[in-house]
PDB file of C-alpha atoms in Angstrom:
ATOM      1  CA  UNK A   1      -8.537  -6.531 -24.742  1.00 40.00           C
ATOM      2  CA  UNK A   2      -6.144  -3.680 -24.408  1.00 42.00           C
ATOM      3  CA  UNK A   3      -7.631  -0.681 -22.712  1.00 44.00           C
ATOM      4  CA  UNK A   4      -6.260   2.476 -24.199  1.00 43.00           C
ATOM      5  CA  UNK A   5      -8.133   5.280 -22.604  1.00 46.00           C
ATOM      6  CA  UNK A   6      -8.607   8.779 -23.857  1.00 47.00           C
ATOM      7  CA  UNK A   7      -6.367   9.990 -21.055  1.00 50.00           C
ATOM      8  CA  UNK A   8      -3.596   7.774 -22.240  1.00 49.00           C
ATOM      9  CA  UNK A   9      -4.118   9.082 -25.737  1.00 48.00           C
ATOM     10  CA  UNK A  10      -4.142  12.598 -24.350  1.00 49.00           C
ATOM     11  CA  UNK A  11      -0.922  12.084 -22.482  1.00 54.00           C
ATOM     12  CA  UNK A  12       0.713  10.359 -25.420  1.00 50.00           C
ATOM     13  CA  UNK A  13      -0.453  13.013 -27.798  1.00 47.00           C
ATOM     14  CA  UNK A  14       0.659  15.778 -25.498  1.00 47.00           C
ATOM     15  CA  UNK A  15       4.059  14.164 -25.235  1.00 45.00           C
ATOM     16  CA  UNK A  16       4.390  14.003 -28.988  1.00 40.00           C
ATOM     17  CA  UNK A  17       3.246  17.583 -29.272  1.00 37.00           C
ATOM     18  CA  UNK A  18       0.203  16.703 -31.358  1.00 31.00           C
ATOM     19  CA  UNK A  19      -2.500  17.544 -28.812  1.00 31.00           C
ATOM     20  CA  UNK A  20      -2.953  21.124 -27.846  1.00 35.00           C
ATOM     21  CA  UNK A  21      -6.488  22.035 -26.829  1.00 38.00           C
ATOM     22  CA  UNK A  22      -5.766  25.635 -25.986  1.00 37.00           C
ATOM     23  CA  UNK A  23      -3.336  26.841 -28.566  1.00 37.00           C
ATOM     24  CA  UNK A  24      -3.450  24.206 -31.297  1.00 41.00           C
ATOM     25  CA  UNK A  25       0.227  24.798 -31.847  1.00 42.00           C
ATOM     26  CA  UNK A  26       2.838  22.086 -32.109  1.00 46.00           C
ATOM     27  CA  UNK A  27       3.885  22.318 -28.472  1.00 65.00           C
ATOM     28  CA  UNK A  28       3.102  20.448 -25.270  1.00 74.00           C
ATOM     29  CA  UNK A  29       0.521  22.089 -22.977  1.00 84.00           C
ATOM     30  CA  UNK A  30       2.028  24.729 -20.696  1.00 92.00           C
ATOM     31  CA  UNK A  31       1.359  24.052 -17.063  1.00 97.00           C
ATOM     32  CA  UNK A  32       1.973  26.185 -13.994  1.00 97.00           C
ATOM     33  CA  UNK A  33       3.185  24.507 -10.799  1.00 97.00           C
ATOM     34  CA  UNK A  34      -0.300  24.364  -9.259  1.00 97.00           C
ATOM     35  CA  UNK A  35      -1.557  22.657 -12.430  1.00 97.00           C
ATOM     36  CA  UNK A  36       1.362  20.220 -12.419  1.00 97.00           C
ATOM     37  CA  UNK A  37       0.524  19.355  -8.814  1.00 97.00           C
ATOM     38  CA  UNK A  38      -3.059  18.652  -9.852  1.00 97.00           C
ATOM     39  CA  UNK A  39      -1.997  16.387 -12.739  1.00 97.00           C
ATOM     40  CA  UNK A  40       0.380  14.502 -10.418  1.00 97.00           C
ATOM     41  CA  UNK A  41      -2.284  13.903  -7.771  1.00 97.00           C
ATOM     42  CA  UNK A  42      -4.943  12.865 -10.302  1.00 97.00           C
ATOM     43  CA  UNK A  43      -2.587  10.500 -12.134  1.00 97.00           C
ATOM     44  CA  UNK A  44      -1.718   8.767  -8.853  1.00 98.00           C
ATOM     45  CA  UNK A  45      -5.322   8.664  -7.614  1.00 98.00           C
ATOM     46  CA  UNK A  46      -6.470   7.084 -10.890  1.00 98.00           C
ATOM     47  CA  UNK A  47      -4.098   4.181 -10.405  1.00 98.00           C
ATOM     48  CA  UNK A  48      -5.274   3.710  -6.814  1.00 98.00           C
ATOM     49  CA  UNK A  49      -8.856   3.552  -8.132  1.00 98.00           C
ATOM     50  CA  UNK A  50      -7.862   0.936 -10.738  1.00 98.00           C
ATOM     51  CA  UNK A  51      -6.109  -1.059  -8.005  1.00 98.00           C
ATOM     52  CA  UNK A  52      -9.194  -0.918  -5.768  1.00 98.00           C
ATOM     53  CA  UNK A  53     -11.251  -2.494  -8.552  1.00 98.00           C
ATOM     54  CA  UNK A  54      -8.611  -5.197  -9.056  1.00 98.00           C
ATOM     55  CA  UNK A  55      -8.613  -6.027  -5.358  1.00 98.00           C
ATOM     56  CA  UNK A  56     -12.391  -6.455  -5.433  1.00 98.00           C
ATOM     57  CA  UNK A  57     -12.603  -8.469  -8.633  1.00 98.00           C
ATOM     58  CA  UNK A  58      -9.446 -10.576  -8.876  1.00 98.00           C
ATOM     59  CA  UNK A  59      -8.191 -13.531  -6.888  1.00 98.00           C
ATOM     60  CA  UNK A  60      -5.089 -14.073  -9.014  1.00 97.00           C
ATOM     61  CA  UNK A  61      -2.095 -13.781  -6.636  1.00 97.00           C
ATOM     62  CA  UNK A  62       0.082 -11.835  -9.083  1.00 97.00           C
ATOM     63  CA  UNK A  63      -2.725  -9.342  -9.804  1.00 98.00           C
ATOM     64  CA  UNK A  64      -3.602  -8.969  -6.109  1.00 98.00           C
ATOM     65  CA  UNK A  65       0.056  -8.438  -5.207  1.00 97.00           C
ATOM     66  CA  UNK A  66       0.588  -5.880  -7.972  1.00 98.00           C
ATOM     67  CA  UNK A  67      -2.620  -3.988  -7.144  1.00 98.00           C
ATOM     68  CA  UNK A  68      -1.689  -3.896  -3.450  1.00 98.00           C
ATOM     69  CA  UNK A  69       1.683  -2.389  -4.371  1.00 98.00           C
ATOM     70  CA  UNK A  70       0.003   0.199  -6.631  1.00 98.00           C
ATOM     71  CA  UNK A  71      -2.403   1.155  -3.839  1.00 98.00           C
ATOM     72  CA  UNK A  72       0.414   1.538  -1.291  1.00 98.00           C
ATOM     73  CA  UNK A  73       2.965   3.307  -3.523  1.00 98.00           C
ATOM     74  CA  UNK A  74       0.634   5.787  -5.179  1.00 98.00           C
ATOM     75  CA  UNK A  75      -0.854   6.703  -1.797  1.00 97.00           C
ATOM     76  CA  UNK A  76       2.686   7.376  -0.523  1.00 97.00           C
ATOM     77  CA  UNK A  77       3.342   9.634  -3.526  1.00 97.00           C
ATOM     78  CA  UNK A  78       0.062  11.524  -3.011  1.00 97.00           C
ATOM     79  CA  UNK A  79       0.903  11.982   0.680  1.00 97.00           C
ATOM     80  CA  UNK A  80       4.290  13.473  -0.297  1.00 96.00           C
ATOM     81  CA  UNK A  81       2.688  15.721  -2.903  1.00 96.00           C
ATOM     82  CA  UNK A  82       0.030  16.939  -0.458  1.00 96.00           C
ATOM     83  CA  UNK A  83       2.690  17.608   2.195  1.00 96.00           C
ATOM     84  CA  UNK A  84       4.708  19.596  -0.331  1.00 97.00           C
ATOM     85  CA  UNK A  85       1.854  21.731  -1.682  1.00 96.00           C
ATOM     86  CA  UNK A  86       0.741  22.396   1.892  1.00 96.00           C
ATOM     87  CA  UNK A  87       4.257  23.537   2.746  1.00 97.00           C
ATOM     88  CA  UNK A  88       4.446  25.678  -0.400  1.00 95.00           C
ATOM     89  CA  UNK A  89       0.906  27.005   0.205  1.00 95.00           C
ATOM     90  CA  UNK A  90      -0.088  25.939  -3.290  1.00 93.00           C
ATOM     91  CA  UNK A  91      -3.566  24.672  -4.146  1.00 95.00           C
ATOM     92  CA  UNK A  92      -3.592  22.099  -6.966  1.00 96.00           C
ATOM     93  CA  UNK A  93      -5.484  23.641  -9.856  1.00 96.00           C
ATOM     94  CA  UNK A  94      -7.621  21.693 -12.316  1.00 97.00           C
ATOM     95  CA  UNK A  95      -6.600  22.051 -15.942  1.00 96.00           C
ATOM     96  CA  UNK A  96      -7.348  20.432 -19.295  1.00 94.00           C
ATOM     97  CA  UNK A  97      -4.939  17.568 -18.692  1.00 93.00           C
ATOM     98  CA  UNK A  98      -6.081  16.741 -15.156  1.00 95.00           C
ATOM     99  CA  UNK A  99      -9.757  17.004 -16.140  1.00 95.00           C
ATOM    100  CA  UNK A 100      -9.242  14.698 -19.082  1.00 93.00           C
ATOM    101  CA  UNK A 101      -7.321  12.245 -16.877  1.00 94.00           C
ATOM    102  CA  UNK A 102     -10.195  12.184 -14.388  1.00 95.00           C
ATOM    103  CA  UNK A 103     -12.908  11.816 -17.029  1.00 95.00           C
ATOM    104  CA  UNK A 104     -11.108   9.065 -18.801  1.00 91.00           C
ATOM    105  CA  UNK A 105     -10.375   7.157 -15.605  1.00 96.00           C
ATOM    106  CA  UNK A 106     -14.129   6.882 -15.135  1.00 97.00           C
ATOM    107  CA  UNK A 107     -14.424   5.225 -18.561  1.00 97.00           C
ATOM    108  CA  UNK A 108     -11.564   2.865 -17.757  1.00 97.00           C
ATOM    109  CA  UNK A 109     -13.220   1.944 -14.456  1.00 98.00           C
ATOM    110  CA  UNK A 110     -16.503   1.219 -16.265  1.00 98.00           C
ATOM    111  CA  UNK A 111     -14.673  -0.984 -18.739  1.00 98.00           C
ATOM    112  CA  UNK A 112     -12.847  -2.864 -15.969  1.00 98.00           C
ATOM    113  CA  UNK A 113     -16.014  -3.282 -13.924  1.00 98.00           C
ATOM    114  CA  UNK A 114     -17.750  -4.880 -16.911  1.00 98.00           C
ATOM    115  CA  UNK A 115     -15.203  -7.709 -17.005  1.00 98.00           C
ATOM    116  CA  UNK A 116     -14.509 -10.682 -14.793  1.00 97.00           C
ATOM    117  CA  UNK A 117     -12.154 -13.618 -14.377  1.00 96.00           C
ATOM    118  CA  UNK A 118      -9.285 -14.019 -16.832  1.00 96.00           C
ATOM    119  CA  UNK A 119     -10.626 -11.251 -19.084  1.00 96.00           C
ATOM    120  CA  UNK A 120     -10.536  -8.830 -16.166  1.00 98.00           C
ATOM    121  CA  UNK A 121      -6.989  -9.813 -15.158  1.00 97.00           C
ATOM    122  CA  UNK A 122      -5.702  -9.280 -18.674  1.00 97.00           C
ATOM    123  CA  UNK A 123      -7.557  -5.984 -19.113  1.00 98.00           C
ATOM    124  CA  UNK A 124      -6.295  -4.685 -15.771  1.00 98.00           C
ATOM    125  CA  UNK A 125      -2.642  -5.517 -16.332  1.00 98.00           C
ATOM    126  CA  UNK A 126      -2.694  -4.365 -19.976  1.00 98.00           C
ATOM    127  CA  UNK A 127      -4.095  -1.040 -18.803  1.00 98.00           C
ATOM    128  CA  UNK A 128      -1.420  -0.784 -16.093  1.00 98.00           C
ATOM    129  CA  UNK A 129       1.339  -1.243 -18.674  1.00 98.00           C
ATOM    130  CA  UNK A 130      -0.157   1.324 -21.045  1.00 97.00           C
ATOM    131  CA  UNK A 131      -1.037   3.786 -18.268  1.00 97.00           C
ATOM    132  CA  UNK A 132       2.425   3.711 -16.697  1.00 98.00           C
ATOM    133  CA  UNK A 133       4.102   4.157 -20.091  1.00 97.00           C
ATOM    134  CA  UNK A 134       2.013   7.256 -20.749  1.00 95.00           C
ATOM    135  CA  UNK A 135       2.447   8.735 -17.293  1.00 96.00           C
ATOM    136  CA  UNK A 136       6.218   8.165 -17.412  1.00 97.00           C
ATOM    137  CA  UNK A 137       6.312   9.974 -20.750  1.00 95.00           C
ATOM    138  CA  UNK A 138       4.287  12.875 -19.365  1.00 95.00           C
ATOM    139  CA  UNK A 139       6.417  13.181 -16.223  1.00 97.00           C
ATOM    140  CA  UNK A 140       9.650  13.087 -18.242  1.00 97.00           C
ATOM    141  CA  UNK A 141       8.674  15.415 -21.047  1.00 95.00           C
ATOM    142  CA  UNK A 142       6.044  17.740 -19.570  1.00 95.00           C
ATOM    143  CA  UNK A 143       5.866  17.803 -15.777  1.00 97.00           C
ATOM    144  CA  UNK A 144       9.575  17.776 -14.838  1.00 98.00           C
ATOM    145  CA  UNK A 145      10.713  20.200 -17.570  1.00 97.00           C
ATOM    146  CA  UNK A 146       7.893  22.648 -16.783  1.00 97.00           C
ATOM    147  CA  UNK A 147       8.028  22.528 -12.975  1.00 97.00           C
ATOM    148  CA  UNK A 148       9.485  25.797 -11.712  1.00 97.00           C
ATOM    149  CA  UNK A 149       9.658  25.149  -7.985  1.00 97.00           C
ATOM    150  CA  UNK A 150      12.813  23.155  -7.166  1.00 98.00           C
ATOM    151  CA  UNK A 151      11.096  20.997  -4.540  1.00 97.00           C
ATOM    152  CA  UNK A 152       8.234  20.122  -6.878  1.00 97.00           C
ATOM    153  CA  UNK A 153      10.723  19.262  -9.628  1.00 98.00           C
ATOM    154  CA  UNK A 154      12.718  17.143  -7.158  1.00 97.00           C
ATOM    155  CA  UNK A 155       9.591  15.265  -6.039  1.00 97.00           C
ATOM    156  CA  UNK A 156       8.689  14.472  -9.648  1.00 98.00           C
ATOM    157  CA  UNK A 157      12.255  13.282 -10.264  1.00 97.00           C
ATOM    158  CA  UNK A 158      12.014  11.000  -7.213  1.00 97.00           C
ATOM    159  CA  UNK A 159       8.710   9.566  -8.413  1.00 97.00           C
ATOM    160  CA  UNK A 160      10.042   8.657 -11.864  1.00 98.00           C
ATOM    161  CA  UNK A 161      12.079   5.562 -10.794  1.00 98.00           C
ATOM    162  CA  UNK A 162       9.015   4.316  -8.890  1.00 98.00           C
ATOM    163  CA  UNK A 163       6.878   4.576 -12.021  1.00 98.00           C
ATOM    164  CA  UNK A 164       9.528   2.807 -14.099  1.00 98.00           C
ATOM    165  CA  UNK A 165       9.732  -0.013 -11.547  1.00 98.00           C
ATOM    166  CA  UNK A 166       5.939  -0.319 -11.641  1.00 98.00           C
ATOM    167  CA  UNK A 167       6.076  -0.591 -15.428  1.00 98.00           C
ATOM    168  CA  UNK A 168       8.747  -3.296 -15.255  1.00 98.00           C
ATOM    169  CA  UNK A 169       6.683  -5.168 -12.649  1.00 97.00           C
ATOM    170  CA  UNK A 170       3.491  -4.805 -14.720  1.00 98.00           C
ATOM    171  CA  UNK A 171       5.233  -6.111 -17.831  1.00 97.00           C
ATOM    172  CA  UNK A 172       6.493  -9.107 -15.819  1.00 96.00           C
ATOM    173  CA  UNK A 173       2.939  -9.879 -14.660  1.00 97.00           C
ATOM    174  CA  UNK A 174       1.540  -9.252 -18.144  1.00 97.00           C
ATOM    175  CA  UNK A 175       3.632 -12.120 -19.529  1.00 95.00           C
ATOM    176  CA  UNK A 176       1.532 -14.537 -17.452  1.00 89.00           C
ATOM    177  CA  UNK A 177      -1.630 -13.403 -19.187  1.00 88.00           C
ATOM    178  CA  UNK A 178      -0.457 -13.490 -22.787  1.00 76.00           C
ATOM    179  CA  UNK A 179       0.496 -10.093 -24.087  1.00 62.00           C
TER     180      UNK A 179
ATOM    181  CA  UNK B   1      81.840 -30.803  41.818  1.00 48.00           C
ATOM    182  CA  UNK B   2      79.080 -29.444  39.569  1.00 51.00           C
ATOM    183  CA  UNK B   3      80.077 -26.842  37.004  1.00 52.00           C
ATOM    184  CA  UNK B   4      78.598 -23.325  37.622  1.00 56.00           C
ATOM    185  CA  UNK B   5      77.800 -23.128  33.933  1.00 59.00           C
ATOM    186  CA  UNK B   6      74.282 -24.293  33.161  1.00 62.00           C
ATOM    187  CA  UNK B   7      74.046 -27.442  31.227  1.00 68.00           C
ATOM    188  CA  UNK B   8      71.837 -27.771  28.167  1.00 63.00           C
ATOM    189  CA  UNK B   9      69.265 -29.538  30.332  1.00 63.00           C
ATOM    190  CA  UNK B  10      69.248 -26.711  32.858  1.00 65.00           C
ATOM    191  CA  UNK B  11      68.660 -24.181  30.134  1.00 60.00           C
ATOM    192  CA  UNK B  12      65.733 -26.220  28.743  1.00 57.00           C
ATOM    193  CA  UNK B  13      64.201 -26.460  32.178  1.00 64.00           C
ATOM    194  CA  UNK B  14      64.312 -22.674  32.478  1.00 57.00           C
ATOM    195  CA  UNK B  15      63.224 -21.846  28.929  1.00 58.00           C
ATOM    196  CA  UNK B  16      60.360 -24.339  28.609  1.00 58.00           C
ATOM    197  CA  UNK B  17      58.092 -22.728  31.227  1.00 58.00           C
ATOM    198  CA  UNK B  18      58.764 -19.342  29.649  1.00 54.00           C
ATOM    199  CA  UNK B  19      57.754 -20.752  26.269  1.00 56.00           C
ATOM    200  CA  UNK B  20      54.584 -22.180  27.790  1.00 54.00           C
ATOM    201  CA  UNK B  21      53.681 -18.847  29.344  1.00 54.00           C
ATOM    202  CA  UNK B  22      54.223 -17.049  26.053  1.00 54.00           C
ATOM    203  CA  UNK B  23      52.287 -19.673  24.135  1.00 56.00           C
ATOM    204  CA  UNK B  24      49.329 -19.459  26.498  1.00 56.00           C
ATOM    205  CA  UNK B  25      49.213 -15.682  26.314  1.00 59.00           C
ATOM    206  CA  UNK B  26      49.418 -15.520  22.527  1.00 60.00           C
ATOM    207  CA  UNK B  27      46.098 -14.686  20.873  1.00 65.00           C
ATOM    208  CA  UNK B  28      45.396 -14.953  17.179  1.00 68.00           C
ATOM    209  CA  UNK B  29      44.488 -11.484  15.966  1.00 77.00           C
ATOM    210  CA  UNK B  30      40.684 -11.572  16.046  1.00 84.00           C
ATOM    211  CA  UNK B  31      38.624 -10.340  13.055  1.00 87.00           C
ATOM    212  CA  UNK B  32      36.746  -7.246  14.024  1.00 94.00           C
ATOM    213  CA  UNK B  33      33.268  -7.501  12.453  1.00 95.00           C
ATOM    214  CA  UNK B  34      32.286  -4.518  10.350  1.00 97.00           C
ATOM    215  CA  UNK B  35      29.000  -2.860   9.582  1.00 98.00           C
ATOM    216  CA  UNK B  36      28.039  -2.137   5.981  1.00 98.00           C
ATOM    217  CA  UNK B  37      25.172  -0.026   4.693  1.00 98.00           C
ATOM    218  CA  UNK B  38      22.972  -0.775   1.694  1.00 98.00           C
ATOM    219  CA  UNK B  39      20.961   2.273   0.673  1.00 98.00           C
ATOM    220  CA  UNK B  40      17.555   1.686  -0.892  1.00 98.00           C
ATOM    221  CA  UNK B  41      17.315   4.576  -3.319  1.00 98.00           C
ATOM    222  CA  UNK B  42      15.614   5.188  -6.646  1.00 97.00           C
ATOM    223  CA  UNK B  43      14.066   1.731  -6.423  1.00 98.00           C
ATOM    224  CA  UNK B  44      17.440  -0.025  -6.220  1.00 98.00           C
ATOM    225  CA  UNK B  45      19.602  -1.642  -3.560  1.00 98.00           C
ATOM    226  CA  UNK B  46      22.847   0.342  -3.625  1.00 98.00           C
ATOM    227  CA  UNK B  47      25.220  -1.449  -3.781  1.00 98.00           C
ATOM    228  CA  UNK B  48      23.194  -4.341  -5.157  1.00 98.00           C
ATOM    229  CA  UNK B  49      26.141  -6.739  -4.810  1.00 98.00           C
ATOM    230  CA  UNK B  50      28.046  -6.665  -1.509  1.00 98.00           C
ATOM    231  CA  UNK B  51      30.916  -8.878  -0.324  1.00 98.00           C
ATOM    232  CA  UNK B  52      31.234  -9.239   3.477  1.00 98.00           C
ATOM    233  CA  UNK B  53      32.779 -11.587   6.057  1.00 97.00           C
ATOM    234  CA  UNK B  54      30.667 -13.966   8.120  1.00 96.00           C
ATOM    235  CA  UNK B  55      29.746 -12.050  11.276  1.00 96.00           C
ATOM    236  CA  UNK B  56      29.590  -8.664   9.599  1.00 98.00           C
ATOM    237  CA  UNK B  57      26.386  -6.680   9.897  1.00 98.00           C
ATOM    238  CA  UNK B  58      24.500  -5.165   6.996  1.00 98.00           C
ATOM    239  CA  UNK B  59      22.130  -2.252   7.529  1.00 98.00           C
ATOM    240  CA  UNK B  60      19.517  -1.531   4.885  1.00 98.00           C
ATOM    241  CA  UNK B  61      18.123   2.010   4.971  1.00 98.00           C
ATOM    242  CA  UNK B  62      15.147   3.077   2.899  1.00 98.00           C
ATOM    243  CA  UNK B  63      15.627   6.530   1.382  1.00 98.00           C
ATOM    244  CA  UNK B  64      12.789   6.135  -1.128  1.00 98.00           C
ATOM    245  CA  UNK B  65       9.327   7.705  -0.952  1.00 96.00           C
ATOM    246  CA  UNK B  66       7.700   4.288  -1.024  1.00 98.00           C
ATOM    247  CA  UNK B  67       7.962   1.330   1.367  1.00 98.00           C
ATOM    248  CA  UNK B  68      10.283  -1.598   0.714  1.00 98.00           C
ATOM    249  CA  UNK B  69      11.397  -4.784   2.390  1.00 98.00           C
ATOM    250  CA  UNK B  70      14.414  -7.099   2.209  1.00 98.00           C
ATOM    251  CA  UNK B  71      13.515 -10.752   1.623  1.00 98.00           C
ATOM    252  CA  UNK B  72      15.838 -13.725   1.217  1.00 98.00           C
ATOM    253  CA  UNK B  73      15.512 -15.670  -2.034  1.00 97.00           C
ATOM    254  CA  UNK B  74      14.186 -18.266  -2.708  1.00 96.00           C
ATOM    255  CA  UNK B  75      12.339 -19.280   0.473  1.00 95.00           C
ATOM    256  CA  UNK B  76      12.163 -16.060   2.540  1.00 97.00           C
ATOM    257  CA  UNK B  77      14.247 -17.691   5.309  1.00 97.00           C
ATOM    258  CA  UNK B  78      14.793 -14.168   6.575  1.00 98.00           C
ATOM    259  CA  UNK B  79      12.830 -11.015   5.866  1.00 98.00           C
ATOM    260  CA  UNK B  80      12.805  -7.481   7.165  1.00 98.00           C
ATOM    261  CA  UNK B  81       9.582  -5.806   8.245  1.00 98.00           C
ATOM    262  CA  UNK B  82       8.141  -3.296   5.793  1.00 98.00           C
ATOM    263  CA  UNK B  83      10.473  -0.298   5.825  1.00 98.00           C
ATOM    264  CA  UNK B  84       8.832   3.077   5.326  1.00 97.00           C
ATOM    265  CA  UNK B  85      10.781   6.121   4.182  1.00 96.00           C
ATOM    266  CA  UNK B  86      13.706   6.737   6.538  1.00 97.00           C
ATOM    267  CA  UNK B  87      13.460   3.382   8.336  1.00 98.00           C
ATOM    268  CA  UNK B  88      16.306   0.880   8.514  1.00 98.00           C
ATOM    269  CA  UNK B  89      16.842  -2.776   9.400  1.00 98.00           C
ATOM    270  CA  UNK B  90      20.006  -4.719  10.139  1.00 98.00           C
ATOM    271  CA  UNK B  91      21.090  -8.324  10.028  1.00 98.00           C
ATOM    272  CA  UNK B  92      24.276 -10.222  10.931  1.00 98.00           C
ATOM    273  CA  UNK B  93      25.356 -12.098   7.835  1.00 97.00           C
ATOM    274  CA  UNK B  94      26.432 -15.745   8.109  1.00 95.00           C
ATOM    275  CA  UNK B  95      26.390 -16.900   4.487  1.00 97.00           C
ATOM    276  CA  UNK B  96      25.954 -15.815   0.907  1.00 98.00           C
ATOM    277  CA  UNK B  97      22.368 -15.058  -0.055  1.00 98.00           C
ATOM    278  CA  UNK B  98      20.318 -13.491  -2.799  1.00 98.00           C
ATOM    279  CA  UNK B  99      17.496 -11.202  -1.762  1.00 98.00           C
ATOM    280  CA  UNK B 100      14.799  -9.013  -3.251  1.00 98.00           C
ATOM    281  CA  UNK B 101      12.031  -6.599  -2.295  1.00 98.00           C
ATOM    282  CA  UNK B 102       8.851  -8.683  -2.222  1.00 97.00           C
ATOM    283  CA  UNK B 103       6.787  -5.504  -2.720  1.00 97.00           C
ATOM    284  CA  UNK B 104       8.690  -4.636  -5.904  1.00 98.00           C
ATOM    285  CA  UNK B 105       9.801  -7.984  -7.303  1.00 95.00           C
ATOM    286  CA  UNK B 106      12.158  -6.472  -9.854  1.00 96.00           C
ATOM    287  CA  UNK B 107      14.425  -5.017  -7.116  1.00 98.00           C
ATOM    288  CA  UNK B 108      17.192  -7.540  -6.388  1.00 98.00           C
ATOM    289  CA  UNK B 109      20.400  -7.735  -4.353  1.00 98.00           C
ATOM    290  CA  UNK B 110      23.135 -10.171  -3.432  1.00 98.00           C
ATOM    291  CA  UNK B 111      25.328 -10.776  -0.358  1.00 98.00           C
ATOM    292  CA  UNK B 112      28.591 -12.656  -0.934  1.00 98.00           C
ATOM    293  CA  UNK B 113      30.518 -14.301   1.909  1.00 97.00           C
ATOM    294  CA  UNK B 114      33.797 -15.717   0.512  1.00 94.00           C
TER     295      UNK B 114
END
């Protein structure tokens, strides 16, 4: 079963300009740099949490390999983000998008934890494909355009090819589990 | 009485050792091995297709945020250690090979030795 979380919907809707909790206008949410930093950290941490579940529940080599890569890469991105905000003396600030991402990750984790075997593998990799598509969209259309600090913008631009490679890798694995 | 002018045989006797000396001292110009760099940037090997001579050295340097490796395809007959950001690894090339990053299976490269 495809797991499409509320966060993914939120990101997708925000990208399309349809979701605007604060203003209800036809524009993407406006984020300050400290809020962008928070969204970036939460989005990466969520995928580490999904990977941790996969590493506990799956023995499929392609799932284990992919989850290990997600754990390693997203930790590296968080480490870079933390180093940057420390240097810039910025404290990541919770906002509607980051809160929704966190809340929805909990639901996704509950859904993944309720599955096992082949059903788990398919649910995990389907979620990875959907999640990366949404995060890529958000980074391209919200986070990069709205980032004001040049170093923060540059970090987000460097992360984008990593996310796209993850998506390509996830789609390759997904083929083994019947899309 | 012998003529003071050297005969053809005399000249050969004199020239042959000189030829031998020259022949022994003549070296083929040796190929000077070169070093090439493949940058790992934006989740790609750049260049992803590199032509080198046998004996040349290739250095892979990871400029990405995330770790990579360089693994021969299809049987991992050679493989770099995991390269964190800023780390590099080099290898003397002896034959054509395909390679990839086994951490990110979609990242591929090729070494061509004509």
